[in-house]
């Protein structure tokens, strides 16, 4: 079911969006060579507690994962791109890290992800991150009232195809509200002018993710959660929760007002 939010409800969603934005910025800044993924999770947990927020991940047990997730943040490193379950691993120089984080505050969810390189970057990794960010920006710009979900999908796909990347549509964006994953699904590839109408009050997460040289994923059989590229190539992922308003899209998890 697709639910539309009133402008007052969208205002009520802002604290969750702001907290998710601030927390991702903090955790990204604190992640250095040697930082353990379990440390990032513990720190995220502490920030959640301090804010009186509620994790969307801890007890989450969807069909695409094995049992409750058990942690409050996804930490996907290198060939891991989505749903990276934190484990005892110290980040190394040049690692490509994605943090994906969702909480609710006052009953409203916000969901966002950021990719970055720790230490000395490889040019190709910076380029992949820049491409996912540009695809996210294009998807957001296409999220206009009067349009269709396919407008967002097509805008994302155009950026990926422009870089010669292939696209996996098994995991993509989604409605966001009282729960993290709702309708409509927002595939990272599709046709403009098709799909569900974008109406003022629709709140969605848009989340392009790409791998260097494949669009195939495999589930890590050690944890039943982490999604890795099938060929070992690295991946990047950028996600924001946005509200479509009569005046256009509003990014609820915007980090640009922070130092970056
Ligand atoms: N936040 C992720 C998404 O972007 C979903 C993570 S599910 C988890 O939709 F259980 F792995 F945390
Ligand atoms: Co999401």
PDB file of N, CA and C in Angstrom, residues 163-247:
ATOM      1  N   UNK A 163      28.487   5.511 -17.870  1.00  0.00           N
ATOM      2  CA  UNK A 163      29.807   5.071 -17.386  1.00  0.00           C
ATOM      3  C   UNK A 163      30.078   3.617 -17.751  1.00  0.00           C
ATOM      4  N   UNK A 164      29.188   3.032 -18.556  1.00  0.00           N
ATOM      5  CA  UNK A 164      29.389   1.645 -18.979  1.00  0.00           C
ATOM      6  C   UNK A 164      29.108   0.624 -17.883  1.00  0.00           C
ATOM      7  N   UNK A 165      28.371   1.015 -16.856  1.00  0.00           N
ATOM      8  CA  UNK A 165      28.078   0.087 -15.753  1.00  0.00           C
ATOM      9  C   UNK A 165      26.778  -0.660 -16.028  1.00  0.00           C
ATOM     10  N   UNK A 166      26.718  -1.911 -15.620  1.00  0.00           N
ATOM     11  CA  UNK A 166      25.465  -2.647 -15.739  1.00  0.00           C
ATOM     12  C   UNK A 166      24.735  -2.577 -14.395  1.00  0.00           C
ATOM     13  N   UNK A 167      23.420  -2.775 -14.445  1.00  0.00           N
ATOM     14  CA  UNK A 167      22.565  -2.477 -13.290  1.00  0.00           C
ATOM     15  C   UNK A 167      21.817  -3.718 -12.843  1.00  0.00           C
ATOM     16  N   UNK A 168      21.824  -3.934 -11.541  1.00  0.00           N
ATOM     17  CA  UNK A 168      21.056  -5.024 -10.930  1.00  0.00           C
ATOM     18  C   UNK A 168      19.780  -4.404 -10.350  1.00  0.00           C
ATOM     19  N   UNK A 169      18.624  -4.985 -10.680  1.00  0.00           N
ATOM     20  CA  UNK A 169      17.366  -4.406 -10.187  1.00  0.00           C
ATOM     21  C   UNK A 169      16.739  -5.256  -9.065  1.00  0.00           C
ATOM     22  N   UNK A 170      17.509  -6.178  -8.506  1.00  0.00           N
ATOM     23  CA  UNK A 170      16.957  -6.983  -7.404  1.00  0.00           C
ATOM     24  C   UNK A 170      16.761  -6.159  -6.134  1.00  0.00           C
ATOM     25  N   UNK A 171      17.644  -5.181  -5.917  1.00  0.00           N
ATOM     26  CA  UNK A 171      17.522  -4.317  -4.738  1.00  0.00           C
ATOM     27  C   UNK A 171      17.568  -2.871  -5.193  1.00  0.00           C
ATOM     28  N   UNK A 172      16.625  -2.075  -4.673  1.00  0.00           N
ATOM     29  CA  UNK A 172      16.594  -0.675  -5.074  1.00  0.00           C
ATOM     30  C   UNK A 172      15.921   0.161  -3.998  1.00  0.00           C
ATOM     31  N   UNK A 173      15.366   1.285  -4.432  1.00  0.00           N
ATOM     32  CA  UNK A 173      14.724   2.180  -3.480  1.00  0.00           C
ATOM     33  C   UNK A 173      13.343   1.682  -3.098  1.00  0.00           C
ATOM     34  N   UNK A 174      12.724   2.410  -2.166  1.00  0.00           N
ATOM     35  CA  UNK A 174      11.487   1.922  -1.541  1.00  0.00           C
ATOM     36  C   UNK A 174      10.777   3.052  -0.816  1.00  0.00           C
ATOM     37  N   UNK A 175       9.490   2.859  -0.592  1.00  0.00           N
ATOM     38  CA  UNK A 175       8.765   3.793   0.250  1.00  0.00           C
ATOM     39  C   UNK A 175       9.307   3.757   1.671  1.00  0.00           C
ATOM     40  N   UNK A 176       9.244   4.924   2.332  1.00  0.00           N
ATOM     41  CA  UNK A 176       9.717   5.047   3.723  1.00  0.00           C
ATOM     42  C   UNK A 176       8.623   5.755   4.515  1.00  0.00           C
ATOM     43  N   UNK A 177       8.345   5.283   5.714  1.00  0.00           N
ATOM     44  CA  UNK A 177       7.324   5.948   6.531  1.00  0.00           C
ATOM     45  C   UNK A 177       7.435   5.514   7.968  1.00  0.00           C
ATOM     46  N   UNK A 178       6.385   4.842   8.452  1.00  0.00           N
ATOM     47  CA  UNK A 178       6.424   4.303   9.822  1.00  0.00           C
ATOM     48  C   UNK A 178       7.349   3.096   9.889  1.00  0.00           C
ATOM     49  N   UNK A 179       7.529   2.435   8.718  1.00  0.00           N
ATOM     50  CA  UNK A 179       8.478   1.327   8.619  1.00  0.00           C
ATOM     51  C   UNK A 179       9.490   1.653   7.533  1.00  0.00           C
ATOM     52  N   UNK A 180      10.583   0.869   7.504  1.00  0.00           N
ATOM     53  CA  UNK A 180      11.695   1.194   6.600  1.00  0.00           C
ATOM     54  C   UNK A 180      11.394   0.842   5.146  1.00  0.00           C
ATOM     55  N   UNK A 181      10.794  -0.309   4.922  1.00  0.00           N
ATOM     56  CA  UNK A 181      10.591  -0.768   3.545  1.00  0.00           C
ATOM     57  C   UNK A 181       9.112  -0.830   3.204  1.00  0.00           C
ATOM     58  N   UNK A 182       8.661   0.122   2.387  1.00  0.00           N
ATOM     59  CA  UNK A 182       7.275   0.107   1.941  1.00  0.00           C
ATOM     60  C   UNK A 182       7.202   0.278   0.434  1.00  0.00           C
ATOM     61  N   UNK A 183       5.980   0.331  -0.076  1.00  0.00           N
ATOM     62  CA  UNK A 183       5.779   0.596  -1.504  1.00  0.00           C
ATOM     63  C   UNK A 183       5.898   2.090  -1.753  1.00  0.00           C
ATOM     64  N   UNK A 184       6.241   2.522  -2.946  1.00  0.00           N
ATOM     65  CA  UNK A 184       6.562   1.703  -4.110  1.00  0.00           C
ATOM     66  C   UNK A 184       8.030   1.295  -4.125  1.00  0.00           C
ATOM     67  N   UNK A 185       8.313   0.216  -4.848  1.00  0.00           N
ATOM     68  CA  UNK A 185       9.710  -0.146  -5.131  1.00  0.00           C
ATOM     69  C   UNK A 185      10.242   0.827  -6.184  1.00  0.00           C
ATOM     70  N   UNK A 186      11.499   1.257  -6.026  1.00  0.00           N
ATOM     71  CA  UNK A 186      12.103   2.184  -7.001  1.00  0.00           C
ATOM     72  C   UNK A 186      13.318   1.506  -7.622  1.00  0.00           C
ATOM     73  N   UNK A 187      13.124   0.812  -8.727  1.00  0.00           N
ATOM     74  CA  UNK A 187      14.259   0.108  -9.349  1.00  0.00           C
ATOM     75  C   UNK A 187      15.301   1.101  -9.866  1.00  0.00           C
ATOM     76  N   UNK A 188      16.547   0.649  -9.919  1.00  0.00           N
ATOM     77  CA  UNK A 188      17.618   1.509 -10.424  1.00  0.00           C
ATOM     78  C   UNK A 188      17.734   1.485 -11.949  1.00  0.00           C
ATOM     79  N   UNK A 189      16.726   0.883 -12.592  1.00  0.00           N
ATOM     80  CA  UNK A 189      16.657   0.922 -14.051  1.00  0.00           C
ATOM     81  C   UNK A 189      15.179   0.863 -14.436  1.00  0.00           C
ATOM     82  N   UNK A 190      14.782   1.595 -15.457  1.00  0.00           N
ATOM     83  CA  UNK A 190      13.378   1.572 -15.860  1.00  0.00           C
ATOM     84  C   UNK A 190      13.120   2.625 -16.907  1.00  0.00           C
ATOM     85  N   UNK A 191      11.843   2.733 -17.273  1.00  0.00           N
ATOM     86  CA  UNK A 191      11.495   3.656 -18.360  1.00  0.00           C
ATOM     87  C   UNK A 191      10.769   4.880 -17.834  1.00  0.00           C
ATOM     88  N   UNK A 192      11.225   6.043 -18.290  1.00  0.00           N
ATOM     89  CA  UNK A 192      10.578   7.302 -17.917  1.00  0.00           C
ATOM     90  C   UNK A 192       9.114   7.259 -18.332  1.00  0.00           C
ATOM     91  N   UNK A 193       8.259   7.860 -17.546  1.00  0.00           N
ATOM     92  CA  UNK A 193       6.837   7.929 -17.890  1.00  0.00           C
ATOM     93  C   UNK A 193       6.052   6.698 -17.479  1.00  0.00           C
ATOM     94  N   UNK A 194       6.738   5.679 -16.928  1.00  0.00           N
ATOM     95  CA  UNK A 194       6.055   4.452 -16.513  1.00  0.00           C
ATOM     96  C   UNK A 194       6.043   4.346 -15.002  1.00  0.00           C
ATOM     97  N   UNK A 195       5.089   3.559 -14.503  1.00  0.00           N
ATOM     98  CA  UNK A 195       5.077   3.220 -13.083  1.00  0.00           C
ATOM     99  C   UNK A 195       4.207   4.138 -12.258  1.00  0.00           C
ATOM    100  N   UNK A 196       4.323   3.989 -10.965  1.00  0.00           N
ATOM    101  CA  UNK A 196       3.462   4.682 -10.014  1.00  0.00           C
ATOM    102  C   UNK A 196       3.624   6.201 -10.118  1.00  0.00           C
ATOM    103  N   UNK A 197       2.516   6.950 -10.072  1.00  0.00           N
ATOM    104  CA  UNK A 197       2.619   8.417 -10.146  1.00  0.00           C
ATOM    105  C   UNK A 197       3.294   9.014  -8.906  1.00  0.00           C
ATOM    106  N   UNK A 198       4.165   9.964  -9.156  1.00  0.00           N
ATOM    107  CA  UNK A 198       4.835  10.676  -8.063  1.00  0.00           C
ATOM    108  C   UNK A 198       3.929  11.822  -7.622  1.00  0.00           C
ATOM    109  N   UNK A 199       3.418  11.688  -6.401  1.00  0.00           N
ATOM    110  CA  UNK A 199       2.477  12.694  -5.920  1.00  0.00           C
ATOM    111  C   UNK A 199       3.060  13.400  -4.711  1.00  0.00           C
ATOM    112  N   UNK A 200       2.668  14.648  -4.483  1.00  0.00           N
ATOM    113  CA  UNK A 200       3.112  15.316  -3.259  1.00  0.00           C
ATOM    114  C   UNK A 200       2.720  14.459  -2.055  1.00  0.00           C
ATOM    115  N   UNK A 201       3.655  14.300  -1.130  1.00  0.00           N
ATOM    116  CA  UNK A 201       3.390  13.480   0.057  1.00  0.00           C
ATOM    117  C   UNK A 201       4.012  12.111  -0.004  1.00  0.00           C
ATOM    118  N   UNK A 202       4.535  11.739  -1.185  1.00  0.00           N
ATOM    119  CA  UNK A 202       5.209  10.443  -1.304  1.00  0.00           C
ATOM    120  C   UNK A 202       6.621  10.578  -0.716  1.00  0.00           C
ATOM    121  N   UNK A 203       6.974   9.692   0.201  1.00  0.00           N
ATOM    122  CA  UNK A 203       8.308   9.709   0.808  1.00  0.00           C
ATOM    123  C   UNK A 203       8.999   8.397   0.452  1.00  0.00           C
ATOM    124  N   UNK A 204      10.161   8.509  -0.160  1.00  0.00           N
ATOM    125  CA  UNK A 204      10.867   7.316  -0.647  1.00  0.00           C
ATOM    126  C   UNK A 204      12.368   7.417  -0.379  1.00  0.00           C
ATOM    127  N   UNK A 205      12.993   6.254  -0.296  1.00  0.00           N
ATOM    128  CA  UNK A 205      14.456   6.187  -0.329  1.00  0.00           C
ATOM    129  C   UNK A 205      14.851   5.859  -1.756  1.00  0.00           C
ATOM    130  N   UNK A 206      15.824   6.612  -2.267  1.00  0.00           N
ATOM    131  CA  UNK A 206      16.379   6.365  -3.598  1.00  0.00           C
ATOM    132  C   UNK A 206      17.797   5.878  -3.362  1.00  0.00           C
ATOM    133  N   UNK A 207      18.168   4.739  -3.969  1.00  0.00           N
ATOM    134  CA  UNK A 207      19.468   4.176  -3.601  1.00  0.00           C
ATOM    135  C   UNK A 207      20.204   3.444  -4.717  1.00  0.00           C
ATOM    136  N   UNK A 208      20.810   4.209  -5.640  1.00  0.00           N
ATOM    137  CA  UNK A 208      21.658   3.566  -6.645  1.00  0.00           C
ATOM    138  C   UNK A 208      22.884   2.903  -6.011  1.00  0.00           C
ATOM    139  N   UNK A 209      23.204   1.730  -6.505  1.00  0.00           N
ATOM    140  CA  UNK A 209      24.447   1.041  -6.115  1.00  0.00           C
ATOM    141  C   UNK A 209      24.965   0.323  -7.344  1.00  0.00           C
ATOM    142  N   UNK A 210      26.263   0.385  -7.534  1.00  0.00           N
ATOM    143  CA  UNK A 210      26.876  -0.215  -8.725  1.00  0.00           C
ATOM    144  C   UNK A 210      28.160  -0.936  -8.348  1.00  0.00           C
ATOM    145  N   UNK A 211      28.475  -1.939  -9.173  1.00  0.00           N
ATOM    146  CA  UNK A 211      29.719  -2.696  -9.027  1.00  0.00           C
ATOM    147  C   UNK A 211      30.584  -2.393 -10.243  1.00  0.00           C
ATOM    148  N   UNK A 212      31.905  -2.496 -10.062  1.00  0.00           N
ATOM    149  CA  UNK A 212      32.799  -2.136 -11.163  1.00  0.00           C
ATOM    150  C   UNK A 212      32.539  -2.946 -12.440  1.00  0.00           C
ATOM    151  N   UNK A 213      32.472  -4.267 -12.321  1.00  0.00           N
ATOM    152  CA  UNK A 213      32.525  -5.093 -13.544  1.00  0.00           C
ATOM    153  C   UNK A 213      31.465  -6.197 -13.616  1.00  0.00           C
ATOM    154  N   UNK A 214      30.417  -6.100 -12.793  1.00  0.00           N
ATOM    155  CA  UNK A 214      29.358  -7.107 -12.858  1.00  0.00           C
ATOM    156  C   UNK A 214      28.059  -6.498 -12.329  1.00  0.00           C
ATOM    157  N   UNK A 215      26.941  -7.173 -12.572  1.00  0.00           N
ATOM    158  CA  UNK A 215      25.715  -6.784 -11.864  1.00  0.00           C
ATOM    159  C   UNK A 215      25.193  -7.965 -11.029  1.00  0.00           C
ATOM    160  N   UNK A 216      26.037  -8.981 -10.861  1.00  0.00           N
ATOM    161  CA  UNK A 216      25.610 -10.168 -10.109  1.00  0.00           C
ATOM    162  C   UNK A 216      26.091 -10.110  -8.669  1.00  0.00           C
ATOM    163  N   UNK A 217      25.200 -10.508  -7.780  1.00  0.00           N
ATOM    164  CA  UNK A 217      25.512 -10.533  -6.355  1.00  0.00           C
ATOM    165  C   UNK A 217      25.540 -11.963  -5.836  1.00  0.00           C
ATOM    166  N   UNK A 218      26.329 -12.177  -4.803  1.00  0.00           N
ATOM    167  CA  UNK A 218      26.244 -13.441  -4.061  1.00  0.00           C
ATOM    168  C   UNK A 218      26.111 -13.106  -2.577  1.00  0.00           C
ATOM    169  N   UNK A 219      25.359 -13.943  -1.864  1.00  0.00           N
ATOM    170  CA  UNK A 219      25.223 -13.756  -0.416  1.00  0.00           C
ATOM    171  C   UNK A 219      26.387 -14.441   0.272  1.00  0.00           C
ATOM    172  N   UNK A 220      27.012 -13.724   1.188  1.00  0.00           N
ATOM    173  CA  UNK A 220      28.117 -14.283   1.968  1.00  0.00           C
ATOM    174  C   UNK A 220      27.575 -15.440   2.812  1.00  0.00           C
ATOM    175  N   UNK A 221      28.088 -16.653   2.600  1.00  0.00           N
ATOM    176  CA  UNK A 221      27.482 -17.783   3.326  1.00  0.00           C
ATOM    177  C   UNK A 221      27.954 -17.862   4.774  1.00  0.00           C
ATOM    178  N   UNK A 222      28.930 -17.034   5.156  1.00  0.00           N
ATOM    179  CA  UNK A 222      29.324 -17.028   6.576  1.00  0.00           C
ATOM    180  C   UNK A 222      28.311 -16.302   7.447  1.00  0.00           C
ATOM    181  N   UNK A 223      27.640 -15.289   6.878  1.00  0.00           N
ATOM    182  CA  UNK A 223      26.681 -14.555   7.730  1.00  0.00           C
ATOM    183  C   UNK A 223      25.249 -14.563   7.174  1.00  0.00           C
ATOM    184  N   UNK A 224      25.056 -15.031   5.951  1.00  0.00           N
ATOM    185  CA  UNK A 224      23.703 -15.106   5.387  1.00  0.00           C
ATOM    186  C   UNK A 224      23.075 -13.749   5.097  1.00  0.00           C
ATOM    187  N   UNK A 225      23.867 -12.688   5.145  1.00  0.00           N
ATOM    188  CA  UNK A 225      23.349 -11.334   4.955  1.00  0.00           C
ATOM    189  C   UNK A 225      24.106 -10.528   3.907  1.00  0.00           C
ATOM    190  N   UNK A 226      25.429 -10.463   4.086  1.00  0.00           N
ATOM    191  CA  UNK A 226      26.240  -9.540   3.294  1.00  0.00           C
ATOM    192  C   UNK A 226      26.158  -9.897   1.809  1.00  0.00           C
ATOM    193  N   UNK A 227      25.865  -8.895   0.986  1.00  0.00           N
ATOM    194  CA  UNK A 227      25.796  -9.108  -0.457  1.00  0.00           C
ATOM    195  C   UNK A 227      27.088  -8.610  -1.090  1.00  0.00           C
ATOM    196  N   UNK A 228      27.780  -9.546  -1.759  1.00  0.00           N
ATOM    197  CA  UNK A 228      29.058  -9.241  -2.402  1.00  0.00           C
ATOM    198  C   UNK A 228      28.918  -9.376  -3.909  1.00  0.00           C
ATOM    199  N   UNK A 229      29.810  -8.714  -4.630  1.00  0.00           N
ATOM    200  CA  UNK A 229      29.811  -8.882  -6.084  1.00  0.00           C
ATOM    201  C   UNK A 229      30.210 -10.322  -6.401  1.00  0.00           C
ATOM    202  N   UNK A 230      29.645 -10.848  -7.466  1.00  0.00           N
ATOM    203  CA  UNK A 230      29.939 -12.243  -7.840  1.00  0.00           C
ATOM    204  C   UNK A 230      31.371 -12.393  -8.339  1.00  0.00           C
ATOM    205  N   UNK A 231      31.970 -11.297  -8.837  1.00  0.00           N
ATOM    206  CA  UNK A 231      33.315 -11.422  -9.421  1.00  0.00           C
ATOM    207  C   UNK A 231      34.415 -10.797  -8.555  1.00  0.00           C
ATOM    208  N   UNK A 232      34.049 -10.392  -7.339  1.00  0.00           N
ATOM    209  CA  UNK A 232      35.061  -9.829  -6.439  1.00  0.00           C
ATOM    210  C   UNK A 232      35.347  -8.357  -6.673  1.00  0.00           C
ATOM    211  N   UNK A 233      34.718  -7.748  -7.701  1.00  0.00           N
ATOM    212  CA  UNK A 233      34.964  -6.320  -7.925  1.00  0.00           C
ATOM    213  C   UNK A 233      34.232  -5.499  -6.852  1.00  0.00           C
ATOM    214  N   UNK A 234      34.699  -4.280  -6.670  1.00  0.00           N
ATOM    215  CA  UNK A 234      34.176  -3.457  -5.590  1.00  0.00           C
ATOM    216  C   UNK A 234      32.870  -2.759  -5.964  1.00  0.00           C
ATOM    217  N   UNK A 235      32.113  -2.361  -4.943  1.00  0.00           N
ATOM    218  CA  UNK A 235      30.845  -1.682  -5.175  1.00  0.00           C
ATOM    219  C   UNK A 235      30.716  -0.414  -4.360  1.00  0.00           C
ATOM    220  N   UNK A 236      29.816   0.469  -4.799  1.00  0.00           N
ATOM    221  CA  UNK A 236      29.510   1.695  -4.051  1.00  0.00           C
ATOM    222  C   UNK A 236      27.993   1.893  -4.046  1.00  0.00           C
ATOM    223  N   UNK A 237      27.524   2.653  -3.068  1.00  0.00           N
ATOM    224  CA  UNK A 237      26.079   2.791  -2.816  1.00  0.00           C
ATOM    225  C   UNK A 237      25.820   4.169  -2.206  1.00  0.00           C
ATOM    226  N   UNK A 238      24.855   4.893  -2.772  1.00  0.00           N
ATOM    227  CA  UNK A 238      24.469   6.195  -2.224  1.00  0.00           C
ATOM    228  C   UNK A 238      22.966   6.215  -2.061  1.00  0.00           C
ATOM    229  N   UNK A 239      22.514   6.657  -0.912  1.00  0.00           N
ATOM    230  CA  UNK A 239      21.072   6.628  -0.628  1.00  0.00           C
ATOM    231  C   UNK A 239      20.640   7.844   0.181  1.00  0.00           C
ATOM    232  N   UNK A 240      19.491   8.399  -0.226  1.00  0.00           N
ATOM    233  CA  UNK A 240      18.832   9.421   0.586  1.00  0.00           C
ATOM    234  C   UNK A 240      17.349   9.106   0.689  1.00  0.00           C
ATOM    235  N   UNK A 241      16.756   9.543   1.793  1.00  0.00           N
ATOM    236  CA  UNK A 241      15.299   9.545   1.937  1.00  0.00           C
ATOM    237  C   UNK A 241      14.803  10.924   1.532  1.00  0.00           C
ATOM    238  N   UNK A 242      13.854  10.951   0.614  1.00  0.00           N
ATOM    239  CA  UNK A 242      13.344  12.231   0.124  1.00  0.00           C
ATOM    240  C   UNK A 242      11.814  12.281   0.230  1.00  0.00           C
ATOM    241  N   UNK A 243      11.321  13.488   0.363  1.00  0.00           N
ATOM    242  CA  UNK A 243       9.869  13.708   0.318  1.00  0.00           C
ATOM    243  C   UNK A 243       9.555  14.468  -0.961  1.00  0.00           C
ATOM    244  N   UNK A 244       8.551  13.995  -1.692  1.00  0.00           N
ATOM    245  CA  UNK A 244       8.102  14.736  -2.872  1.00  0.00           C
ATOM    246  C   UNK A 244       7.036  15.722  -2.399  1.00  0.00           C
ATOM    247  N   UNK A 245       7.278  16.989  -2.661  1.00  0.00           N
ATOM    248  CA  UNK A 245       6.322  18.025  -2.254  1.00  0.00           C
ATOM    249  C   UNK A 245       5.824  18.737  -3.508  1.00  0.00           C
ATOM    250  N   UNK A 246       4.821  19.580  -3.319  1.00  0.00           N
ATOM    251  CA  UNK A 246       4.288  20.340  -4.456  1.00  0.00           C
ATOM    252  C   UNK A 246       5.389  21.172  -5.109  1.00  0.00           C
ATOM    253  N   UNK A 247       6.402  21.540  -4.315  1.00  0.00           N
ATOM    254  CA  UNK A 247       7.500  22.368  -4.838  1.00  0.00           C
ATOM    255  C   UNK A 247       8.673  21.542  -5.359  1.00  0.00           C
TER     256      UNK A 247
END
